[in-house]
Structures are given as C-alpha cells and as structure tokens.
N, CA, C and O atoms as a printed pandas DataFrame, in Angstrom:
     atom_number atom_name residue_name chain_id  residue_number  x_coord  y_coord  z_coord
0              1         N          UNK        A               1    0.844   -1.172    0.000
1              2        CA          UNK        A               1    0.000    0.000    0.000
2              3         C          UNK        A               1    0.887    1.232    0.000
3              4         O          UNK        A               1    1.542    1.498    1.008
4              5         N          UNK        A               2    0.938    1.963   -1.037
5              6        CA          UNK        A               2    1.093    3.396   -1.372
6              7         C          UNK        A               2    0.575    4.358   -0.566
7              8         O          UNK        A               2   -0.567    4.789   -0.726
8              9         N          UNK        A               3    1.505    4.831    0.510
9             10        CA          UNK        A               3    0.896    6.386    1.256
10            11         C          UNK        A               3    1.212    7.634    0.211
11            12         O          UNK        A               3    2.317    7.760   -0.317
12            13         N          UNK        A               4    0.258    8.414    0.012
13            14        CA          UNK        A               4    0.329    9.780   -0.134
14            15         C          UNK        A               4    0.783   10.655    0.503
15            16         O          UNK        A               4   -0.033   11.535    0.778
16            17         N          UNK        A               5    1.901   10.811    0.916
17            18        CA          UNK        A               5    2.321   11.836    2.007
18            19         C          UNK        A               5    1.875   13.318    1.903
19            20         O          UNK        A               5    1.755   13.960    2.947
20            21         N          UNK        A               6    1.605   13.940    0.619
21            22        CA          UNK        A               6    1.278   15.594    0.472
22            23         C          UNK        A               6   -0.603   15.326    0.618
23            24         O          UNK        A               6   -1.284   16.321    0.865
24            25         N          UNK        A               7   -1.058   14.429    0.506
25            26        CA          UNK        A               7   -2.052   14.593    0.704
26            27         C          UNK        A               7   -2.708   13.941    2.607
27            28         O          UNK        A               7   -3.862   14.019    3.027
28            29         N          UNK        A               8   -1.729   13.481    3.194
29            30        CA          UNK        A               8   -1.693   13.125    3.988
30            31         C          UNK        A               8   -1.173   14.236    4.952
31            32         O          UNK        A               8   -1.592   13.981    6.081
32            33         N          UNK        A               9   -0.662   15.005    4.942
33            34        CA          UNK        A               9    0.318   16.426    5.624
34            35         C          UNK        A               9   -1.180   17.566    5.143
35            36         O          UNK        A               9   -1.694   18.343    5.947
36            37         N          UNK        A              10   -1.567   17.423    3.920
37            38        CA          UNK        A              10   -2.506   18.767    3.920
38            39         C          UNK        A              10   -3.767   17.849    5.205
39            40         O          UNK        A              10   -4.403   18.615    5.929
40            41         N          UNK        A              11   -3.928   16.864    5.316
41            42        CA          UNK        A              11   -5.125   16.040    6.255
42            43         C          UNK        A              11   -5.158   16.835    7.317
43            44         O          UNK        A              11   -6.054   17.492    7.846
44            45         N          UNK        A              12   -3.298   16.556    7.686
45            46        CA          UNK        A              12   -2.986   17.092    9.303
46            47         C          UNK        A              12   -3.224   18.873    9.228
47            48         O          UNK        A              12   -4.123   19.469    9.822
48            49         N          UNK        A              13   -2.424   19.356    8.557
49            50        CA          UNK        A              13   -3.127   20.481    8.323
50            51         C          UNK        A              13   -4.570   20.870    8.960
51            52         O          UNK        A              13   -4.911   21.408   10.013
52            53         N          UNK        A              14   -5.335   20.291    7.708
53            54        CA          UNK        A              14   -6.744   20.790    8.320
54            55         C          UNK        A              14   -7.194   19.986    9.636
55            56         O          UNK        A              14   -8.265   20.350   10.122
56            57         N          UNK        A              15   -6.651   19.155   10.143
57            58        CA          UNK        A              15   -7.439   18.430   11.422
58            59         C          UNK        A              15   -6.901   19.696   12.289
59            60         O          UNK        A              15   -7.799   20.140   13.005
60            61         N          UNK        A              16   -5.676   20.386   12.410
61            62        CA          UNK        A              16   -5.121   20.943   13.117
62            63         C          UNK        A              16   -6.031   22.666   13.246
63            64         O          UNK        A              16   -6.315   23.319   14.251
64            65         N          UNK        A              17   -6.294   22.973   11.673
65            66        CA          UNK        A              17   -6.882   24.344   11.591
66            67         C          UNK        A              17   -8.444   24.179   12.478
67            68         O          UNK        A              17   -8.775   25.121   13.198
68            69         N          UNK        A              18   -9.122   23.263   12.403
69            70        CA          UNK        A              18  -10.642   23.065   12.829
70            71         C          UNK        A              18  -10.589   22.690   14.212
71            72         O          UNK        A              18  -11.444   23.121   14.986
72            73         N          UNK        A              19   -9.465   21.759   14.685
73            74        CA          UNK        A              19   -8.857   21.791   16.183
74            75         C          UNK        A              19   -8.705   23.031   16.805
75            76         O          UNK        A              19   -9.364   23.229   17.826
76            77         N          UNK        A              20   -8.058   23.792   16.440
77            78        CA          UNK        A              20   -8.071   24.757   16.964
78            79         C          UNK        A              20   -8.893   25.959   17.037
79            80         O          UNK        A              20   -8.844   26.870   17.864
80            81         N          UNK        A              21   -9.992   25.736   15.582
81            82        CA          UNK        A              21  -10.935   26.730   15.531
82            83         C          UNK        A              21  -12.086   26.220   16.818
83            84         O          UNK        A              21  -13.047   26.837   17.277
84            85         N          UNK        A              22  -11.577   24.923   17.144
85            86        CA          UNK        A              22  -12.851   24.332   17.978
86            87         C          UNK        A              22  -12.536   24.898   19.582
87            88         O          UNK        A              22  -13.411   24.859   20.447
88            89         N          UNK        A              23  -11.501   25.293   19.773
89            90        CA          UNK        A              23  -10.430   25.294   20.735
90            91         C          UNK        A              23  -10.859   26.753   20.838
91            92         O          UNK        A              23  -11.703   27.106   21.661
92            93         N          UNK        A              24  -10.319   27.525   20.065
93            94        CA          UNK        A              24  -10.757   29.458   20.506
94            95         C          UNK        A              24  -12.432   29.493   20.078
95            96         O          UNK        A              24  -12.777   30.674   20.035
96            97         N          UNK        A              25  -13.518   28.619   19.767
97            98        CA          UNK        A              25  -14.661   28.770   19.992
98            99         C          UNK        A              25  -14.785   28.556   21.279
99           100         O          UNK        A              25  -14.996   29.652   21.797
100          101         N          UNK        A              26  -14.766   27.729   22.070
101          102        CA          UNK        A              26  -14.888   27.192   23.108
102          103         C          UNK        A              26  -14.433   28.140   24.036
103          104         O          UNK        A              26  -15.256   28.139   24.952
104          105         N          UNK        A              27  -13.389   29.085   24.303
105          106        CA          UNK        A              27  -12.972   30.380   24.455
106          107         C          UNK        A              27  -13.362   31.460   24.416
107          108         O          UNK        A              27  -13.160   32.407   25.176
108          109         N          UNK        A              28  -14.074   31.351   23.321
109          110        CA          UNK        A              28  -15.258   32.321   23.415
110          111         C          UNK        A              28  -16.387   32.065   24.005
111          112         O          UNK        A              28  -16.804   33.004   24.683
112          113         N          UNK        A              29  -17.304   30.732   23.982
113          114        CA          UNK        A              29  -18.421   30.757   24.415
114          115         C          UNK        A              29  -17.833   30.769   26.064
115          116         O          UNK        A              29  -18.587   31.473   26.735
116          117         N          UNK        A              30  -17.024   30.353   26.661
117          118        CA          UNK        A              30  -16.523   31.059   28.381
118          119         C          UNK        A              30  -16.416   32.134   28.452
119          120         O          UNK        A              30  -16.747   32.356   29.617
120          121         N          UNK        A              31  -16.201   32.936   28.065
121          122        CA          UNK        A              31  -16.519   34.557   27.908
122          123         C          UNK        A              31  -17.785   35.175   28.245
123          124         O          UNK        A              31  -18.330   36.032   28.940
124          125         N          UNK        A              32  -17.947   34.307   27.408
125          126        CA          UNK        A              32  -19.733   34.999   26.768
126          127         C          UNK        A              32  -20.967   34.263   28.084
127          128         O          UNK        A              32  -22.095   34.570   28.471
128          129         N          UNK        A              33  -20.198   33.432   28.339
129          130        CA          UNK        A              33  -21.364   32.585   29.531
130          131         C          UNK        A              33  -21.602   33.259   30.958
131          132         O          UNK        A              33  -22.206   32.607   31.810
132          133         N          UNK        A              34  -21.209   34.368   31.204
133          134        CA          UNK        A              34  -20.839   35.208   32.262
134          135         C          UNK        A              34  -22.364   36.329   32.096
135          136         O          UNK        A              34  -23.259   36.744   32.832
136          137         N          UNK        A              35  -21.941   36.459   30.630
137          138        CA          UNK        A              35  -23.086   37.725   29.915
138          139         C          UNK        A              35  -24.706   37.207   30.129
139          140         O          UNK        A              35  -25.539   38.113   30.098
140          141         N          UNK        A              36  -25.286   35.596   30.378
141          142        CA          UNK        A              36  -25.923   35.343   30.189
142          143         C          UNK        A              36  -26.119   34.377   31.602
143          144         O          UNK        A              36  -27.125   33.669   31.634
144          145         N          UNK        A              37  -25.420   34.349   32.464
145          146        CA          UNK        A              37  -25.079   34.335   33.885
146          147         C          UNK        A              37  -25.279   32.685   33.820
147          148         O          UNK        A              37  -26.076   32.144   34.587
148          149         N          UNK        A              38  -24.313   31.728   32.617
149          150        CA          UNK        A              38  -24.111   30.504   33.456
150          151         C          UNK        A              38  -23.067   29.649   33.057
151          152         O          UNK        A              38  -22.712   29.935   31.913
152          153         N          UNK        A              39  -22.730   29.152   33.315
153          154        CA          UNK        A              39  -21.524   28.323   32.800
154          155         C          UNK        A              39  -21.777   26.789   32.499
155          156         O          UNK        A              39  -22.768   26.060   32.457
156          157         N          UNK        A              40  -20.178   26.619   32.278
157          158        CA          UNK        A              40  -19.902   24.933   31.962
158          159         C          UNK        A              40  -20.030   24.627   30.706
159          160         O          UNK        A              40  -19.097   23.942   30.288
160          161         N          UNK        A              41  -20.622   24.813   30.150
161          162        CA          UNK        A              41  -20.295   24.095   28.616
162          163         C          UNK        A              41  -19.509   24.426   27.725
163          164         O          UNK        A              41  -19.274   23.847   26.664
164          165         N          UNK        A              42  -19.129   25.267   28.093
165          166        CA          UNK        A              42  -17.636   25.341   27.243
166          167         C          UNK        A              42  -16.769   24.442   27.003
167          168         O          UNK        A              42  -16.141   24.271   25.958
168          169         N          UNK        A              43  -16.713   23.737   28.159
169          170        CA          UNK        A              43  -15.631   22.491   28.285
170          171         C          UNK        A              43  -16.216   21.580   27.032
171          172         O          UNK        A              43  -15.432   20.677   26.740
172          173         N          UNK        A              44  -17.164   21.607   26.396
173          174        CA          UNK        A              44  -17.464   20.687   25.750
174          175         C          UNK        A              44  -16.805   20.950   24.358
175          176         O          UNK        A              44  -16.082   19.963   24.222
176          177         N          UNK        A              45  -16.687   21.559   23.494
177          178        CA          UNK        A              45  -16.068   21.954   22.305
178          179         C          UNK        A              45  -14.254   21.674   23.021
179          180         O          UNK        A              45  -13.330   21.081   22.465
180          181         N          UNK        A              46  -14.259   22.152   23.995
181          182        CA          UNK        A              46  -12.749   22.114   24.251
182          183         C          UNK        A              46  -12.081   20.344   24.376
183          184         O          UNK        A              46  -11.016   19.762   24.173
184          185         N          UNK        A              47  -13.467   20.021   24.836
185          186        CA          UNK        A              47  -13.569   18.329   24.961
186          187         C          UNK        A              47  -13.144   17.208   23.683
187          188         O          UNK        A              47  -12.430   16.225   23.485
188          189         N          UNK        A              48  -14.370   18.336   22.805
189          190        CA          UNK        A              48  -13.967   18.133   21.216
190          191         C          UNK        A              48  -12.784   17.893   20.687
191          192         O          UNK        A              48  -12.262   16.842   20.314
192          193         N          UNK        A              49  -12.334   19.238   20.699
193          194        CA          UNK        A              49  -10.605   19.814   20.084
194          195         C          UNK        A              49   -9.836   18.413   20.101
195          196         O          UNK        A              49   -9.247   17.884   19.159
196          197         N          UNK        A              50   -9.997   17.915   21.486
197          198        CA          UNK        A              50   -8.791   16.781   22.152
198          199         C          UNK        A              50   -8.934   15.432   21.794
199          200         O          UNK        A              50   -8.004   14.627   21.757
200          201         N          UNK        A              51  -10.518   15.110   21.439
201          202        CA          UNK        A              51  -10.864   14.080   20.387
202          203         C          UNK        A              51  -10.689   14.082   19.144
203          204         O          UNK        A              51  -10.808   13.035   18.506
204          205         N          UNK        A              52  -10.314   15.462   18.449
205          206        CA          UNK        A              52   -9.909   15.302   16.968
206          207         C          UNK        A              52   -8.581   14.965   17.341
207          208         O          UNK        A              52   -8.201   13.832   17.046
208          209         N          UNK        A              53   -7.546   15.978   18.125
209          210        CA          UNK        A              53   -6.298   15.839   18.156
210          211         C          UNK        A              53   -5.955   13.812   18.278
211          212         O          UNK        A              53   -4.993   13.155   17.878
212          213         N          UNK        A              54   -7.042   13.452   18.893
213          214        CA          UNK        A              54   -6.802   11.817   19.556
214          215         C          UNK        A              54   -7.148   11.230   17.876
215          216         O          UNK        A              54   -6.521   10.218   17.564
216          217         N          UNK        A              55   -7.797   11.630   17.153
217          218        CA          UNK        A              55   -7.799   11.206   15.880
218          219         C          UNK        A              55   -6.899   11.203   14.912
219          220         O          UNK        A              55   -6.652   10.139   14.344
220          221         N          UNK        A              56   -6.360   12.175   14.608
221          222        CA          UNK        A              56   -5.274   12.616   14.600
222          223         C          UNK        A              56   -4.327   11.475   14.026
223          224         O          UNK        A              56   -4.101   10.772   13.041
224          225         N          UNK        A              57   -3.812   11.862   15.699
225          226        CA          UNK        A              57   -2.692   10.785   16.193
226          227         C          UNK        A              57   -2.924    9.230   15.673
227          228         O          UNK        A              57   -2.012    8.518   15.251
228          229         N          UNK        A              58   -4.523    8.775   15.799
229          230        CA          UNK        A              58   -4.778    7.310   15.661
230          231         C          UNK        A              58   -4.773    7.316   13.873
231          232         O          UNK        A              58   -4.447    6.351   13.181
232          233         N          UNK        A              59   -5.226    8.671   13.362
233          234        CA          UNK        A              59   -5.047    8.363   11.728
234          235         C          UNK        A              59   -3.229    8.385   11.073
235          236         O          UNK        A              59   -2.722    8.066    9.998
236          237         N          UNK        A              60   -2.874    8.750   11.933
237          238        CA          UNK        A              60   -1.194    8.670   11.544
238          239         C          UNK        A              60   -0.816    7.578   11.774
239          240         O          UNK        A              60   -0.384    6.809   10.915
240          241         N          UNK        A              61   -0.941    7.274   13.263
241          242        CA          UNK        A              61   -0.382    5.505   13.519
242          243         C          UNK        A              61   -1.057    4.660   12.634
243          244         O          UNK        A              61   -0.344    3.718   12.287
244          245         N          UNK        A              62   -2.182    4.658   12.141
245          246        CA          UNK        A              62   -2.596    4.299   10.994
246          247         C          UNK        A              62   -1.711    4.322    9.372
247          248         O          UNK        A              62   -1.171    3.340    8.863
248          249         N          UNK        A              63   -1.738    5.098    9.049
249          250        CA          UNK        A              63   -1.214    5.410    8.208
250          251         C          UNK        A              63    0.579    4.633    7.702
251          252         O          UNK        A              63    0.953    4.072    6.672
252          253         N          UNK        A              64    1.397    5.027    9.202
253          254        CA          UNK        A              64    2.517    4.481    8.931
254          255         C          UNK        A              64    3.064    3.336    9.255
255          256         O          UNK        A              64    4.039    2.851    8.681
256          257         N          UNK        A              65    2.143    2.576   10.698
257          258        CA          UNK        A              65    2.082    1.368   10.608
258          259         C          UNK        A              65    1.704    0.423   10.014
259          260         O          UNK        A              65    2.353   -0.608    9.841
260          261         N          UNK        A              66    0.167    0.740    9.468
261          262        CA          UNK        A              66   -0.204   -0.187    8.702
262          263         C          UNK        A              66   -0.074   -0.378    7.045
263          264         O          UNK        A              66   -0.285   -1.317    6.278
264          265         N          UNK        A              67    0.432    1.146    6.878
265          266        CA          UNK        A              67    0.443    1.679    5.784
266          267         C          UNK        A              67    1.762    0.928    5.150
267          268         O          UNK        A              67    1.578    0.209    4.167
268          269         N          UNK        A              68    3.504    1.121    5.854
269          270        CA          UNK        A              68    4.626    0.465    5.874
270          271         C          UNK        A              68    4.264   -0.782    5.886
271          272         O          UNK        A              68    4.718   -1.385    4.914
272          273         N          UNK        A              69    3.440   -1.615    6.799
273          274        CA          UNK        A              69    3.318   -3.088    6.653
274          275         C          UNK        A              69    2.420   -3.548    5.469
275          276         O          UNK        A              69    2.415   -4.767    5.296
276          277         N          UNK        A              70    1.910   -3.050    4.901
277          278        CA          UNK        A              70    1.174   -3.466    3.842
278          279         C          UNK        A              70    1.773   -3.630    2.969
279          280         O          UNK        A              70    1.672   -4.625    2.252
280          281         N          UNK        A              71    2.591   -2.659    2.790
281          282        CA          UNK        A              71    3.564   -2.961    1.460
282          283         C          UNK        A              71    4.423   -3.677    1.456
283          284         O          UNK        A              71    4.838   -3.999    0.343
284          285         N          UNK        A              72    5.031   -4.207    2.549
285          286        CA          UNK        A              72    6.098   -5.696    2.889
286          287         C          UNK        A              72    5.734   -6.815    2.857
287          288         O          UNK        A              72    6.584   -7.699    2.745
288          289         N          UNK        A              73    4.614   -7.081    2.928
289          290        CA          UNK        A              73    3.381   -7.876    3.874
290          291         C          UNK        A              73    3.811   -9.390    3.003
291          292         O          UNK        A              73    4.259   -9.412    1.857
292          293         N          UNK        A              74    3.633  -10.204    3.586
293          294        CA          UNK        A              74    3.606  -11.583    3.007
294          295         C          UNK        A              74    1.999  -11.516    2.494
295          296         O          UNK        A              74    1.194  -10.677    2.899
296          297         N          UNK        A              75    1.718  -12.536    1.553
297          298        CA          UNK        A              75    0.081  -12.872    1.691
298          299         C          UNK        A              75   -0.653  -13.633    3.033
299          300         O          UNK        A              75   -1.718  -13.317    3.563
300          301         N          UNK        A              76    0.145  -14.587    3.352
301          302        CA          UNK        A              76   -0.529  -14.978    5.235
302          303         C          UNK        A              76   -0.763  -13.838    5.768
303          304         O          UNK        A              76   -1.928  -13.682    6.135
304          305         N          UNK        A              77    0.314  -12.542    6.024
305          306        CA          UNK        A              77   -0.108  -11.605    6.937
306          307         C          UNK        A              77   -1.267  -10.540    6.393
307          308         O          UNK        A              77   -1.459   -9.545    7.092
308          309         N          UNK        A              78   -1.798  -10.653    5.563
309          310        CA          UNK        A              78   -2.319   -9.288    5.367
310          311         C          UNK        A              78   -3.537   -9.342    5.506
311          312         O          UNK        A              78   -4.220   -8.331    5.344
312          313         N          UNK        A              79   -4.095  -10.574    5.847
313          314        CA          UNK        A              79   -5.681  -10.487    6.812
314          315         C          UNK        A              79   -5.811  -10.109    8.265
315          316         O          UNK        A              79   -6.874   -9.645    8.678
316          317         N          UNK        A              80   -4.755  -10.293    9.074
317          318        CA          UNK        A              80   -4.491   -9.466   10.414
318          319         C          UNK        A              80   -4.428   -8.231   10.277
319          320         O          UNK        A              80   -5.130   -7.416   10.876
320          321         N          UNK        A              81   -3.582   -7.997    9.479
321          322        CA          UNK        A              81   -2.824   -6.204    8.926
322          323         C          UNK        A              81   -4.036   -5.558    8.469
323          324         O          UNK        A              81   -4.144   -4.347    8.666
324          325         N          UNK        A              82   -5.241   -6.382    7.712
325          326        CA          UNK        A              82   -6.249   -5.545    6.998
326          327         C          UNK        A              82   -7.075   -4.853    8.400
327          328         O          UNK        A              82   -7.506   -3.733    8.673
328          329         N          UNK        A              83   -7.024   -6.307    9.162
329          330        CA          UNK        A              83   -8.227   -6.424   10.329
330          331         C          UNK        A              83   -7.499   -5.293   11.184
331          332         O          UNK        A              83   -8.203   -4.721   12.016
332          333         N          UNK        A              84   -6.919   -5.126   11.133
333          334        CA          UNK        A              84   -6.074   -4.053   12.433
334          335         C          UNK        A              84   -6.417   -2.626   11.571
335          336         O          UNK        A              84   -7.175   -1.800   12.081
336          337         N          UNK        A              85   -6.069   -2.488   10.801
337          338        CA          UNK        A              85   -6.435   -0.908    9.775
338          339         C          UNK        A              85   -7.313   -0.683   10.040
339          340         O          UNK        A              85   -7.481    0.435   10.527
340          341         N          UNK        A              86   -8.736   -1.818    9.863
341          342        CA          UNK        A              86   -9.843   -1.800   10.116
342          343         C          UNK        A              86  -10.263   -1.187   11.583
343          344         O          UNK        A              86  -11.053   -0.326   11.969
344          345         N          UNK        A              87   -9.396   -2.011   12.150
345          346        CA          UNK        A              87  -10.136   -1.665   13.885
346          347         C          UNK        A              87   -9.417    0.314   14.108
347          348         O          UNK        A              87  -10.142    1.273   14.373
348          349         N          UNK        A              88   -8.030    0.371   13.915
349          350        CA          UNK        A              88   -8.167    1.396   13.820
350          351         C          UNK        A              88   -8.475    2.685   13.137
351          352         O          UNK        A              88   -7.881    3.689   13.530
352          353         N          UNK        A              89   -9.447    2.788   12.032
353          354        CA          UNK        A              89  -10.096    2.974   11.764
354          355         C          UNK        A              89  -11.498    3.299   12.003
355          356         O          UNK        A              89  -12.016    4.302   11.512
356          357         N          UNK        A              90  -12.091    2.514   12.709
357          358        CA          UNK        A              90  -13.069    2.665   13.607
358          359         C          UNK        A              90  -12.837    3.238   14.916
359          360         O          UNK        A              90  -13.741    3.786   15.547
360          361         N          UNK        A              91  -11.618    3.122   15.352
361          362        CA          UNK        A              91  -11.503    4.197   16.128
362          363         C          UNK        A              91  -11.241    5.701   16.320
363          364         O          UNK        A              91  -11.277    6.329   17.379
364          365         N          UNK        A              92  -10.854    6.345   14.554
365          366        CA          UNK        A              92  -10.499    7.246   14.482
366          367         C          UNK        A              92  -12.049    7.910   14.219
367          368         O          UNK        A              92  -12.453    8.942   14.755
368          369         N          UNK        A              93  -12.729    7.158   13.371
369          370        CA          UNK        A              93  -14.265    7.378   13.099
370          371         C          UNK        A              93  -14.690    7.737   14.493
371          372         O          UNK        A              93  -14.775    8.951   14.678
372          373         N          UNK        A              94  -14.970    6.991   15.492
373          374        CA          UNK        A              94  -15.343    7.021   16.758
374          375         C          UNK        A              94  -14.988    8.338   17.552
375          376         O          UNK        A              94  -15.748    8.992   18.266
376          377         N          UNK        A              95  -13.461    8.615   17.223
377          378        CA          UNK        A              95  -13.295    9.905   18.267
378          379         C          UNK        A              95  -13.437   11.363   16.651
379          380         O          UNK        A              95  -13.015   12.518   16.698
380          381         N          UNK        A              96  -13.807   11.009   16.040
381          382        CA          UNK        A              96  -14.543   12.070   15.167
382          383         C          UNK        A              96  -16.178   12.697   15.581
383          384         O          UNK        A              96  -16.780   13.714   15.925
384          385         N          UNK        A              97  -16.348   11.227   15.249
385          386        CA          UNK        A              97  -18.064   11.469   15.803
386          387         C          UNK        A              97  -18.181   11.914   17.469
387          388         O          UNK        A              97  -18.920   12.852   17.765
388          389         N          UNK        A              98  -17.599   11.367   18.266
389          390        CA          UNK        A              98  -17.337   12.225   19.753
390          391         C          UNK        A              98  -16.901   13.678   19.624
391          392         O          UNK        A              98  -17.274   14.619   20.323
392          393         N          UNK        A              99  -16.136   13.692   18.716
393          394        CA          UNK        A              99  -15.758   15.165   18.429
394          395         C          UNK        A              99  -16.739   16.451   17.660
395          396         O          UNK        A              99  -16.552   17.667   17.634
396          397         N          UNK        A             100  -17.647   15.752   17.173
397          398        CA          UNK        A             100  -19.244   16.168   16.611
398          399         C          UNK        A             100  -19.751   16.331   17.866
399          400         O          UNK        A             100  -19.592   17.354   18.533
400          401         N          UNK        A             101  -20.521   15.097   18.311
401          402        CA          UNK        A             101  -21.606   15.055   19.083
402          403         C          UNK        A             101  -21.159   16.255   20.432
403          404         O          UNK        A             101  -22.007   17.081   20.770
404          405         N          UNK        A             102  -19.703   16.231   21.153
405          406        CA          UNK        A             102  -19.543   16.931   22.081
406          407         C          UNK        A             102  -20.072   18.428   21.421
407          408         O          UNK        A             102  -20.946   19.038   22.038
408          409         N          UNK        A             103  -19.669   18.843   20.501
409          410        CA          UNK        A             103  -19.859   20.321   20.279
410          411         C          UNK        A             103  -21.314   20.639   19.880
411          412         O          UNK        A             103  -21.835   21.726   20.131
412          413         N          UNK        A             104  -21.995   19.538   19.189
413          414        CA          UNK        A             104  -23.154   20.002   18.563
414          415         C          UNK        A             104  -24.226   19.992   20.269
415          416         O          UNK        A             104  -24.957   20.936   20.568
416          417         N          UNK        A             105  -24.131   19.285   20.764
417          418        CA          UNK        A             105  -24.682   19.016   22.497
418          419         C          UNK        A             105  -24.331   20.545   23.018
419          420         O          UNK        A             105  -25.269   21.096   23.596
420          421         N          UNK        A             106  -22.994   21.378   22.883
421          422        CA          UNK        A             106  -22.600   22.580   23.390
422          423         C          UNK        A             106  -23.378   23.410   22.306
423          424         O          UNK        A             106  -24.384   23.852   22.860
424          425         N          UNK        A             107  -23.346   23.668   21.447
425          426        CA          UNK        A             107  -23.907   24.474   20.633
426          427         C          UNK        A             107  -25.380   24.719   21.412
427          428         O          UNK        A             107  -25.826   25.667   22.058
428          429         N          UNK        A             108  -26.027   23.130   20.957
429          430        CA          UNK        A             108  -27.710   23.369   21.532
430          431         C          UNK        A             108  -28.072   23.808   22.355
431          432         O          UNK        A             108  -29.128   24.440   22.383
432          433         N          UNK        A             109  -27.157   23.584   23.518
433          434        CA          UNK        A             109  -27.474   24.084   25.024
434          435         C          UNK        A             109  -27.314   25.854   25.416
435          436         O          UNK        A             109  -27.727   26.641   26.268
436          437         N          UNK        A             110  -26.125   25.860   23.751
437          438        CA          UNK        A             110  -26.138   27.436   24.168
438          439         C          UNK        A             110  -26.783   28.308   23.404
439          440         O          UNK        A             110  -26.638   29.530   23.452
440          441         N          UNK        A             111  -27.633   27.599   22.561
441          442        CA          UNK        A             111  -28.702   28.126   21.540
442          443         C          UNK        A             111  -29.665   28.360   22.296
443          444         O          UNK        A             111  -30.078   29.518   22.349
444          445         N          UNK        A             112  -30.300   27.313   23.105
445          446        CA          UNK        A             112  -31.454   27.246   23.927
446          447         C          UNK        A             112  -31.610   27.975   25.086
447          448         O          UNK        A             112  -32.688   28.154   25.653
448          449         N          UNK        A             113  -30.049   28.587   25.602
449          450        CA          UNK        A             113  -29.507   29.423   26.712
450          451         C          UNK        A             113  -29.850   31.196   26.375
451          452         O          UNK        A             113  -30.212   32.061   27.172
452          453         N          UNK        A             114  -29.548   31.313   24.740
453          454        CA          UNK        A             114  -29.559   32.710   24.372
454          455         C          UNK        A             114  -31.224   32.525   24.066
455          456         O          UNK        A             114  -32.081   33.267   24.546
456          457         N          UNK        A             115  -31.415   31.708   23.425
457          458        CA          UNK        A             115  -32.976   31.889   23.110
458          459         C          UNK        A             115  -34.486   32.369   23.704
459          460         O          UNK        A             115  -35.589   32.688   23.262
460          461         N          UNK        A             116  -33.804   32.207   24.983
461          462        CA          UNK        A             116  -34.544   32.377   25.552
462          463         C          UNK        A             116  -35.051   33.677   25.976
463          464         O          UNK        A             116  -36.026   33.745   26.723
C-alpha cells in the first residue's frame, strides 16, 4: 500500500486548523457565559478539540504502521494487517463522531440558553 504523504500532511493540516478553531470557539463561548449568567459548557467543544487531536494521532499511527506493513506484507499476513487498519479505523471514526456530538450538544445548550 502506497501512502500519499502531500495529501496526507494537507489532512494534518486541516485536522489541526478546525482543532483549533474548535479550541478558541470554546474560548469564546466562556466569555460569553458570564453575559448570560451561566456556565460549563464550554468544556465541551474544548472536549472536542482533544478528540480530533486523539484522531489525529490514531489516523497517523494508521497510516505508517499499517500503511509500511502493507507494502512488505507476506500474503498470510495481510488479513491481520487488513483487520487491524480496520479496527483502527473505527476508532479514528469514533473519536470524530465524539468530536461532533460533544460540540453540537454545546452548541444546543447554548442556543437554547440565548434563546430564551
């Protein structure tokens, strides 16, 4: 298996730009929760940030572990090697969608907070 490295570096890139846009949102809505006299959910986008960053990391170890072994790979090994890509994979999916659900849960609560 062939890694793309320039398209793999622009990935990190953007995981990093939206990480951090998730990171000074979250910064802001603590600010702003004072104005509207309540707190705590901020932590949740900030909660976010640290689940992409955990993605991240699991789409790289991805990438160069399984990515390097694929291309060496005997044919015996490469139904373990597939099954392992696989699993991590699903875990990078997993702390994506945690990385959704935390912020969109903060959003609502602070939609429903101003709305009122």
């Amino acid at each position: 298996m062939k890694v793309d490295f320039p398209f793999e570096i622009l990935f990190a890139i953007g995981i990093l730009i939206f990480t951090l846009s998730l990171y000074v949102y979250g910064l802001i809505i603590k600010r702003l929760l004072p104005l509207i006299e309540k707190k705590g959910i901020w932590i949740l986008p900030i909660i976010g940030s640290i689940f992409l960053v955990l993605s991240a990391v699991i789409h790289f170890y991805r990438i160069l572990y399984f990515g390097k072994n694929l291309s060496i790979a005997d044919p015996t090994d490469l139904f373990p090697l597939i099954k392992g890509m696989l699993g991590a994979n699903l875990l990078e999916a997993v702390a994506i969608l945690g990385s959704a659900l935390l912020t969109l849960i903060g959003i609502t609560i602070y939609y429903r907070w101003i709305s009122r």
